Coordinates of C-alpha atoms in Angstrom, one line a residue:
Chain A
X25 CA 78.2 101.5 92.8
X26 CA 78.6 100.1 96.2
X27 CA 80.3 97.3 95.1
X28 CA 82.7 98.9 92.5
X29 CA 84.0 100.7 95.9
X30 CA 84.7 97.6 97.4
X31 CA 86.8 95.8 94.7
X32 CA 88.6 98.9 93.9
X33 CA 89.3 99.5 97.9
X34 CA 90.2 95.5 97.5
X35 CA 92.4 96.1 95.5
X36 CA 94.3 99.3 96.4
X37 CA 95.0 97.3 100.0
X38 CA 96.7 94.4 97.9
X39 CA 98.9 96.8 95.9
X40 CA 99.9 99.0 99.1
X41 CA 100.5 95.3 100.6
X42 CA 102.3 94.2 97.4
X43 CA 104.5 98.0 98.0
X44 CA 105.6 97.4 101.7
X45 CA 106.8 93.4 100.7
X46 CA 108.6 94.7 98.1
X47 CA 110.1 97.3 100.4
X48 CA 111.0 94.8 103.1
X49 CA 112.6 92.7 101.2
X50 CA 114.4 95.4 98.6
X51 CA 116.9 97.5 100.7
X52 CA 116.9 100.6 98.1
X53 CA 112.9 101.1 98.2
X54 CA 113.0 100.2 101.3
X55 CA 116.2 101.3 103.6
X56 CA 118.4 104.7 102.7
X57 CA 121.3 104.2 104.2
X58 CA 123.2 107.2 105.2
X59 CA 126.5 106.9 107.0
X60 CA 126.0 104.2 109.2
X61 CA 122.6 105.1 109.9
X62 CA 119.7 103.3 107.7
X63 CA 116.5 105.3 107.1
X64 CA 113.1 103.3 106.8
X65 CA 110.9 104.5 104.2
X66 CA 108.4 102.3 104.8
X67 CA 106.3 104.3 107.3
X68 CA 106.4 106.9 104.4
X69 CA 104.2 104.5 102.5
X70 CA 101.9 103.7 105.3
X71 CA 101.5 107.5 105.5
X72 CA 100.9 107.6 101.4
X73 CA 98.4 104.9 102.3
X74 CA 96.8 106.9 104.8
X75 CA 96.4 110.3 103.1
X76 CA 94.8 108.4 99.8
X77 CA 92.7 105.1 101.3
X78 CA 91.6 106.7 104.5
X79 CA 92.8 106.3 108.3
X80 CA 91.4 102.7 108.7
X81 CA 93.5 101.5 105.3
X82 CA 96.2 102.9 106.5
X83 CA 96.0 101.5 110.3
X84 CA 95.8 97.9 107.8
X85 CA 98.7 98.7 105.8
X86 CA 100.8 99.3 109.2
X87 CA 99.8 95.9 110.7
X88 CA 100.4 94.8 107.7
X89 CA 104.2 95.8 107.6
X90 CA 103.9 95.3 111.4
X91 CA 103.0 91.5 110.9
X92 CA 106.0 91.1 108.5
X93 CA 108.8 92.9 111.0
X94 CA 107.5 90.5 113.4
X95 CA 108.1 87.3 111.3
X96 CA 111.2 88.2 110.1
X97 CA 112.8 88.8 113.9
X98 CA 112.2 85.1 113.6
X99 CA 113.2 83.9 110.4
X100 CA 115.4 86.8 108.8
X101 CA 116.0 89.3 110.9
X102 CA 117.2 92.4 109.7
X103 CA 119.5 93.2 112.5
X104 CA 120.4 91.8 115.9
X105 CA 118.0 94.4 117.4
X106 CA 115.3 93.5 115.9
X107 CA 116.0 90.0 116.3
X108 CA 115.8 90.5 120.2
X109 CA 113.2 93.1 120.3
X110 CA 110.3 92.5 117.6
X111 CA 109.9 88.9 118.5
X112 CA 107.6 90.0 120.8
X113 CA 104.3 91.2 119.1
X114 CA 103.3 94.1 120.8
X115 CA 106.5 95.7 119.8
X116 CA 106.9 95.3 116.3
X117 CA 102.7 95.2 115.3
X118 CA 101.3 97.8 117.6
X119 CA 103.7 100.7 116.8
X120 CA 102.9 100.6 113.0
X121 CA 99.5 100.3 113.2
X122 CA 99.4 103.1 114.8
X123 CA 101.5 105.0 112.8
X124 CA 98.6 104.7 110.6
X125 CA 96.0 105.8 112.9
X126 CA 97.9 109.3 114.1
X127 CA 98.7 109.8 111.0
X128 CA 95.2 109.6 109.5
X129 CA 93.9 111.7 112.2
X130 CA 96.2 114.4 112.0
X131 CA 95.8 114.6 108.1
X132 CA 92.1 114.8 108.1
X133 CA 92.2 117.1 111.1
X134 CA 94.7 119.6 109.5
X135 CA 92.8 119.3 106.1
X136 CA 89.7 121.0 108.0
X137 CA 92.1 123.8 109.3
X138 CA 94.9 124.3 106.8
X139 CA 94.7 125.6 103.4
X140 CA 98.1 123.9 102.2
X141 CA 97.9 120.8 101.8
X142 CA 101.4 120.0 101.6
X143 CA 101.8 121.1 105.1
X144 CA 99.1 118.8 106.4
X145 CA 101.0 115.7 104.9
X146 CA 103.9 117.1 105.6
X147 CA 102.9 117.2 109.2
X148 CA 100.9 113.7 109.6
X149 CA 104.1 112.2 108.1
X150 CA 105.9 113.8 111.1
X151 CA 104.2 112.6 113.1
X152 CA 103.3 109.0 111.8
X153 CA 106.9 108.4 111.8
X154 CA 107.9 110.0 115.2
X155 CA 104.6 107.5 116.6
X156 CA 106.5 104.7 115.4
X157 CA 109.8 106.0 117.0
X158 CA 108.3 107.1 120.3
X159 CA 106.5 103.9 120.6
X160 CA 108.6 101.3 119.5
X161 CA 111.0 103.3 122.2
X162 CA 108.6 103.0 124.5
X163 CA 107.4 99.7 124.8
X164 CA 110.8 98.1 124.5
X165 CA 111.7 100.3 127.3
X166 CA 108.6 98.8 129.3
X167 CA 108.7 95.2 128.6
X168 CA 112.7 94.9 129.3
X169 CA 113.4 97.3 132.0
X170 CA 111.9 94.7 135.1
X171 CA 112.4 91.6 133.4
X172 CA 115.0 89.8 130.8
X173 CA 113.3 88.9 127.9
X174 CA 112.1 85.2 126.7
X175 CA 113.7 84.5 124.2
X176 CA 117.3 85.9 125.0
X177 CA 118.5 85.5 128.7
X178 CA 120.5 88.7 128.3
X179 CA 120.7 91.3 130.9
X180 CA 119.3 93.8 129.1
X181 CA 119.4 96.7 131.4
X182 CA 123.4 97.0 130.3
X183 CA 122.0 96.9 126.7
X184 CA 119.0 99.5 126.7
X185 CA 121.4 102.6 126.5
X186 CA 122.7 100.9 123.5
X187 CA 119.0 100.3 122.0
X188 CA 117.6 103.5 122.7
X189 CA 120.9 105.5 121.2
X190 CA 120.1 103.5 118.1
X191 CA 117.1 104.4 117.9
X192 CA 116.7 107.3 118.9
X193 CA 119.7 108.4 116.1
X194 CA 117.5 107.0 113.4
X195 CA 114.1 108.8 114.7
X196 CA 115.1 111.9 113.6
X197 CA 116.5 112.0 110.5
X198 CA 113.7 109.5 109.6
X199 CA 111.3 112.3 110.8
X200 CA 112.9 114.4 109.0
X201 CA 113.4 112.9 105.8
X202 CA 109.3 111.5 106.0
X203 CA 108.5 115.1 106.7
X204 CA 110.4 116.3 103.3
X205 CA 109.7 113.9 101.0
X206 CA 106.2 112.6 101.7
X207 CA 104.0 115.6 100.3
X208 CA 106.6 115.4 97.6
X209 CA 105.9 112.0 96.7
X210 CA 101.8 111.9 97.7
X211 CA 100.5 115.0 96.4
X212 CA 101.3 113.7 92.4
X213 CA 99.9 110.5 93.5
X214 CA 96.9 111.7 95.2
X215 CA 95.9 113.5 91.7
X216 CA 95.9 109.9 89.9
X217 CA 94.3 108.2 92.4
X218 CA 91.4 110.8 92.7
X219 CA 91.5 110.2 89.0
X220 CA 90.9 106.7 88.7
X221 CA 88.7 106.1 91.8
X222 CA 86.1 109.1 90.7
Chain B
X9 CA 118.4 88.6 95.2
X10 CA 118.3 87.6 99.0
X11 CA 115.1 87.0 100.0
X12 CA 112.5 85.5 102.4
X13 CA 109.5 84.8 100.9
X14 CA 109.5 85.0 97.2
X15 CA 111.6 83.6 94.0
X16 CA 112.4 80.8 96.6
X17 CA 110.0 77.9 95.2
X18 CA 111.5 74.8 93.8
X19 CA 109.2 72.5 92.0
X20 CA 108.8 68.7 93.3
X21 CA 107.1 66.0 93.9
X22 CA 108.4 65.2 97.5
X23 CA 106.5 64.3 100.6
X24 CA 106.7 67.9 101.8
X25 CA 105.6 69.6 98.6
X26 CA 102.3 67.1 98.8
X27 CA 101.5 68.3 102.3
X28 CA 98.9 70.8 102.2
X29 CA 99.9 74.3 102.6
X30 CA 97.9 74.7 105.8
X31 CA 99.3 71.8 107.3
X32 CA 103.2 72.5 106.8
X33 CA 102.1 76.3 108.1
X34 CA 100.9 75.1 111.3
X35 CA 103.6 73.0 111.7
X36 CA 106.3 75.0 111.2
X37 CA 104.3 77.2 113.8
X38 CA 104.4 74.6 116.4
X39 CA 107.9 74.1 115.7
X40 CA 109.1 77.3 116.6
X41 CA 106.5 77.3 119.8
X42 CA 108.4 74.1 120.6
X43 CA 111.8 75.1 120.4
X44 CA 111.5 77.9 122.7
X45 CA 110.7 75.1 125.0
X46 CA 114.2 73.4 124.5
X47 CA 116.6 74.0 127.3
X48 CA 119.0 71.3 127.1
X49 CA 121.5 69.6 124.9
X50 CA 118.8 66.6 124.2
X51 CA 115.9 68.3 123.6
X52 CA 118.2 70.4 121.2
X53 CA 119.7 67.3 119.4
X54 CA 115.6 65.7 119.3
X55 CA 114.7 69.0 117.9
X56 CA 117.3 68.9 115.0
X57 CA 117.0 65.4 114.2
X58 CA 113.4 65.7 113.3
X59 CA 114.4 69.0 110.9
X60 CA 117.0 66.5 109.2
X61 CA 114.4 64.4 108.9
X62 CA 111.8 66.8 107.0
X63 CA 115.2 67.9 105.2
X64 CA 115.3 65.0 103.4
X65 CA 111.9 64.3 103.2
X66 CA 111.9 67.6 101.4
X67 CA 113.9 66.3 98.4
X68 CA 116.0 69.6 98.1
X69 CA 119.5 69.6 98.2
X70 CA 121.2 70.7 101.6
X71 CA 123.2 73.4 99.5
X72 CA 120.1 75.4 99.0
X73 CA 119.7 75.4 103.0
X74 CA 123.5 76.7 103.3
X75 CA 123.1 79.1 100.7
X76 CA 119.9 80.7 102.6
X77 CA 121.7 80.8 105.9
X78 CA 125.1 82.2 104.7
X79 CA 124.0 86.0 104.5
X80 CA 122.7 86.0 108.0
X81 CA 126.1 84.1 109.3
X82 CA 127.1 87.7 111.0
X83 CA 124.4 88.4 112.5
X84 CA 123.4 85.2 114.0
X85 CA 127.3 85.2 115.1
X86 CA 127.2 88.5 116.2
X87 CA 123.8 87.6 118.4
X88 CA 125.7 85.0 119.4
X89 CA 128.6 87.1 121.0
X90 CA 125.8 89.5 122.3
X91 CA 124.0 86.8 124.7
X92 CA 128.0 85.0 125.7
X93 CA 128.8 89.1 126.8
X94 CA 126.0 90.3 128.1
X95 CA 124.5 87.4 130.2
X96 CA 125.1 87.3 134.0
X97 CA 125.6 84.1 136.4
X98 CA 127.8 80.2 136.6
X99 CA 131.3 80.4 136.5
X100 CA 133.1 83.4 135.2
X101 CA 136.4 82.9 133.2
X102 CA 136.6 86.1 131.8
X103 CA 135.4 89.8 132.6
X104 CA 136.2 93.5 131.7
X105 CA 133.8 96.7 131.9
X106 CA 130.1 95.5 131.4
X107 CA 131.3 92.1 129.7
X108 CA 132.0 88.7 130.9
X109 CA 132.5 85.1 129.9
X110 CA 130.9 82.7 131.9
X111 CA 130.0 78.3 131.2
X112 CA 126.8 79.6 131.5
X113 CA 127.0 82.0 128.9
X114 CA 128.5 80.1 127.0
X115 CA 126.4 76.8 126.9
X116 CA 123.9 79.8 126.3
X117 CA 125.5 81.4 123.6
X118 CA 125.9 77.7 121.7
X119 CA 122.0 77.0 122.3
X120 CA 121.1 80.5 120.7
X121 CA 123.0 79.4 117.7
X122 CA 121.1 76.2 117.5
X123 CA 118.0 77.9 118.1
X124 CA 118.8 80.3 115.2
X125 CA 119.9 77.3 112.7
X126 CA 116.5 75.4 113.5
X127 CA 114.1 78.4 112.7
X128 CA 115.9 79.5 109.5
X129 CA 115.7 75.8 108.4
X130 CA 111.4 74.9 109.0
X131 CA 110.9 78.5 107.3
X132 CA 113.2 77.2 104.4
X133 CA 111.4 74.2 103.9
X134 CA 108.5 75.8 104.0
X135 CA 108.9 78.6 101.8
X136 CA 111.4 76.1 99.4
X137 CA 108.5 73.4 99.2
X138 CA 105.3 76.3 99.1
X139 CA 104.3 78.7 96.5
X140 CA 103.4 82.1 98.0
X141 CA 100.1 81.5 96.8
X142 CA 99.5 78.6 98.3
X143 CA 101.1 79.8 101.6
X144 CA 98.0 82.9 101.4
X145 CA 95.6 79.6 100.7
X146 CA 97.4 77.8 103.8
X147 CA 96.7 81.7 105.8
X148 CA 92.9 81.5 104.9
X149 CA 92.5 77.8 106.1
X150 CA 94.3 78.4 109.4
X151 CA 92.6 81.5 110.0
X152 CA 88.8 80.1 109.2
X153 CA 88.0 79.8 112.9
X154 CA 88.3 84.2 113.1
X155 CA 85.2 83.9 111.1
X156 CA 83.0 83.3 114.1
X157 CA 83.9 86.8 114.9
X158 CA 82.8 88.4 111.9
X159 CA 87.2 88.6 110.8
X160 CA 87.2 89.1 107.3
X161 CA 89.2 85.9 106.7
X162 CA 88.9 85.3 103.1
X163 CA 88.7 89.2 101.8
X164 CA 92.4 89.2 103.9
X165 CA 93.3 86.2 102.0
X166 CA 92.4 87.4 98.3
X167 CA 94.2 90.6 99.4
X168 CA 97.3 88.5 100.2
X169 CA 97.0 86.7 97.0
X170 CA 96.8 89.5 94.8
X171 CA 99.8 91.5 96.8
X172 CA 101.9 88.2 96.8
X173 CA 100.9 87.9 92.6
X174 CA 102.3 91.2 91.9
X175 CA 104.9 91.3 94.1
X176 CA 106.9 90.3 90.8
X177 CA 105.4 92.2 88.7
X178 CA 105.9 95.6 91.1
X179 CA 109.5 94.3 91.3
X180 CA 110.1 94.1 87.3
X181 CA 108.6 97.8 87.2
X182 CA 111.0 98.9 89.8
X183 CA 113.7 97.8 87.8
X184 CA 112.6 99.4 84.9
X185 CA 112.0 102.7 86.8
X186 CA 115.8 102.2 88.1
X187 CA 117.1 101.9 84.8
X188 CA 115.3 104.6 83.5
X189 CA 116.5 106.8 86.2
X190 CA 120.2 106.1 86.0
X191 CA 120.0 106.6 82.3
X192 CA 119.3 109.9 82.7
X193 CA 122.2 110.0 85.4
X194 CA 120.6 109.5 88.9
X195 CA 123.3 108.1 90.7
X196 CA 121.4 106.1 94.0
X197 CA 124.5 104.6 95.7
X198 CA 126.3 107.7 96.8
X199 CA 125.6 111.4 97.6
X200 CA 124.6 113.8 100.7
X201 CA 121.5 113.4 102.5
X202 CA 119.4 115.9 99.9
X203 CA 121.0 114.1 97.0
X204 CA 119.2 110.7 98.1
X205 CA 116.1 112.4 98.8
X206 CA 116.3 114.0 95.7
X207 CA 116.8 110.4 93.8
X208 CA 113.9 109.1 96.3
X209 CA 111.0 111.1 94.6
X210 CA 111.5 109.8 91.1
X211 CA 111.8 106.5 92.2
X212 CA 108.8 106.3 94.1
X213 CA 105.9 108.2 92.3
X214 CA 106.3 105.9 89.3
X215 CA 106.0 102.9 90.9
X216 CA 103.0 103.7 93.3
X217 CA 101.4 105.6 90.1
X218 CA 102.2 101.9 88.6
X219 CA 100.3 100.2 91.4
X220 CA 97.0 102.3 91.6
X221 CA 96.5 101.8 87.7
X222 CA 97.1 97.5 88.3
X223 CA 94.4 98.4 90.6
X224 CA 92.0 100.3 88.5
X225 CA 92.6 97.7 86.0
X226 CA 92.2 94.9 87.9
X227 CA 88.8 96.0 89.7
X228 CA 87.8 96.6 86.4
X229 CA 88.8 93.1 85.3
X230 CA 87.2 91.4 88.0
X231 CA 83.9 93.0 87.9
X232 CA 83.9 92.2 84.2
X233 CA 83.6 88.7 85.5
X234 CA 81.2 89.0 87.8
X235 CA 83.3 89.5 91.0
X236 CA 80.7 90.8 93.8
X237 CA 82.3 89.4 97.6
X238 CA 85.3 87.5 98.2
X239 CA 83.1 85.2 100.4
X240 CA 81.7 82.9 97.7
X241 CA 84.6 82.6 95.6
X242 CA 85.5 79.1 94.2
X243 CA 89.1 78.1 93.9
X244 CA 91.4 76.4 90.9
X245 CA 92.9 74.6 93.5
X246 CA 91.9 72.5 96.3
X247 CA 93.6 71.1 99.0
X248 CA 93.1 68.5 100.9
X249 CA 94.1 66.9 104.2
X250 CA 96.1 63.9 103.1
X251 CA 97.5 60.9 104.9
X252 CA 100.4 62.4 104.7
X253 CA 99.5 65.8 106.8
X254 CA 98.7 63.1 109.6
X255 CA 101.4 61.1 109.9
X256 CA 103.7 64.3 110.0
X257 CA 101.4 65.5 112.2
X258 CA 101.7 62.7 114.8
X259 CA 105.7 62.7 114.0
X260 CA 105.8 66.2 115.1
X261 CA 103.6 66.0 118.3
X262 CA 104.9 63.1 119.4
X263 CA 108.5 64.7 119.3
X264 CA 106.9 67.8 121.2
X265 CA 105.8 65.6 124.2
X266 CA 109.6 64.3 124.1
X267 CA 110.6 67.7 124.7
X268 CA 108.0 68.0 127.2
X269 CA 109.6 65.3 129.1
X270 CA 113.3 65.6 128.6
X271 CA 113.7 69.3 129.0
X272 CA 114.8 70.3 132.4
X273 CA 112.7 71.5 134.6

């Protein structure tokens, strides 16, 4: 049986991976855009990912989408923030895999103490996507308050207000919105996938 | 449908689509490592010379490099303006509030846009001239060296194939899942906040439902066939380090010392 576990584990990671391209490069799956404010679902996934594969698969699936954000700030960026910011690697990898991580070790913490389980997804998915928030906020905040950045001799210090307003505007509605709609979407899931990987 | 990576491919039989995939990888790696040592206007103008010349060695049409800059024109442009306002020192013409307009920031701003075409231009070739699979072929070859520390080089590369084989096929399901949706009525463009939630859900649990069973099945499939590690798999397709890889390779080192030596210092 070993072995069935592993190709079927194989596989799940390809089709998660297969999920967060498509959502990267498919703005309705991927980006809501409300007003002039775009919500990411993708951390949504990574927390689907997490609550069914396990908080290692899930920390994958982040780096994963992680990895991509990072190319792209090269060769398509989405926006001339990420362009600036998520060229740098610790920025745009780090955040998401840990999105996974917190996540995973909130859900299987909660699952011990909680009887609902929609209020343990609902609650890892909080806080998966405020991790990526807090964190992306974070380390931008550290690497350009001292020094300009490489890549873009701009004085950034007249630009973090800027970056951390945008931010920090998205954060919570996409906290919100992950919070909502992620027991919605992995409790129905979860019931197929414990139905084909029994 | 704009995108990066996939529906991009054209068939040929040009000098860059015989490169192996792990060579034009690497390359275009170096590439971008080597324009960020460009600082002035001739170590810009070696830089784009030799993209010209892997342009045309590519065989594609210059058209299909306009077309896959044109819908990030506004934001390179708007980059652009970013680094002319926001950069500090030379000689200032111009200057209200936090912005100013400097030669500086100017000569600056032009480099940026440079640096911007250059990029976009080795990841079109690459991506133009590559199949995706081959590109996750090229990603297992590069990476083979992780192996010494027990990195799980090839399982990451038959993941990467089987995401980047049904990429597609995800994509054809989504459409169908759209279509099914608004021919009930679900209206996804418009709406409050809870409307676009509420269109979220539907949209979402079919298609990750969709990709667990493609995983069920498959596992199944490739059991059936005798699939037991990803380690000591054989491949349809081989590739080989050709002439040609070394002869680009030499082209673009020996430009990268030029840069070495013209940029200022």
């Amino acid at each position: 049986m070993p072995v069935k576990k592993n190709t079927l584990r194989l596989n799940m990671l390809a089709m998660f991976i297969a999920i967060i391209l498509l959502q990267t490069s498919i703005p309705l799956i991927g980006y809501i855009p409300i007003g002039p404010l775009e919500i990411t679902i993708i951390p949504m996934t990574v927390v689907v990912a997490t609550v069914l594969l396990g908080t290692v698969d899930g920390a994958i699936i982040g780096g994963v989408w992680g990895f991509t954000t990072f190319v792209r700030a090269f060769v398509w960026p989405t926006s001339p923030l990420a362009a600036i910011v998520f060229v740098n690697p610790i920025i745009s990898v780090i955040p998401r895999i840990m999105i996974g991580v917190v996540a995973g070790m909130t859900y299987t913490y909660l699952k011990k103490h909680l009887k609902s389980q929609t209020a343990s997804i609902s609650v890892a998915a909080v806080f998966g996507s405020l991790t990526n928030t807090i964190l992306v906020l974070g380390l931008i905040y550290l690497f350009y308050k001292a020094k300009a950045p490489q890549l873009y001799q701009i004085n950034i210090k007249e630009l973090l207000p800027y970056l951390l307003g945008v931010v920090g505007t998205n954060g919570v509605p996409e906290a919100i919105f992950s919070g909502i709609v992620t027991p919605l979407i992995a409790i129905p899931v979860k019931k197929i996938f414990d139905r084909t990987s029994r | 449908m704009s995108n990066f990576l996939f529906g991009r491919y054209l068939p040929g039989k040009s000098w860059v689509h015989q490169m192996s995939p792990q060579s034009k990888l690497m390359l275009s790696f170096y590439f971008v490592i080597v324009i960020f040592f460009a600082n002035n206007v001739w170590t810009y103008a070696s830089l784009s010379v030799l993209i010209l010349i892997v342009v045309v060695m590519s065989g594609v049409s210059i058209g299909y490099f306009l077309k896959g800059i044109r819908p990030l024109i506004w934001l390179i442009i708007f980059t652009v303006l970013l680094q002319i306002l926001f950069s500090s020192g030379g000689h200032v013409y111009w200057h209200f509030g936090p912005f100013s307009v400097s030669d500086t920031s100017l000569i600056n701003g032009g480099y940026i846009f440079v640096r911007f075409l250059l990029i976009i231009m080795i990841s079109t070739v690459l991506t133009l001239t590559t199949t995706p699979l081959a590109i996750a072929d090229g990603v297992q070859t590069v990476l083979k060296p992780l192996k010494k520390v027990h990195f799980p080089v090839d399982t990451l590369a038959l993941m990467l194939s089987i995401a980047l084989r049904f990429v597609p096929t995800l994509m054809d399901e989504m459409e169908t899942i759209l279509n099914a949706q608004r021919s009930r009525g679900v209206d996804f463009g418009s709406g409050s906040l809870k409307h676009r939630i509420q269109a979220a859900v539907p949209l979402l649990v079919p298609l990750f439902t969709g990709a667990i069973n493609h995983a069920e099945n498959l596992s199944t499939a490739m059991e059936a066939r005798g699939f037991t590690d990803s380690e000591h798999r054989s491949k349809y397709r081989v590739y080989r380090w050709q002439r040609k890889d070394t002869i680009s390779w030499v082209a673009f080192l020996l430009v990268g010392v030029l840069v070495l030596f013209i940029r200022n210092n």
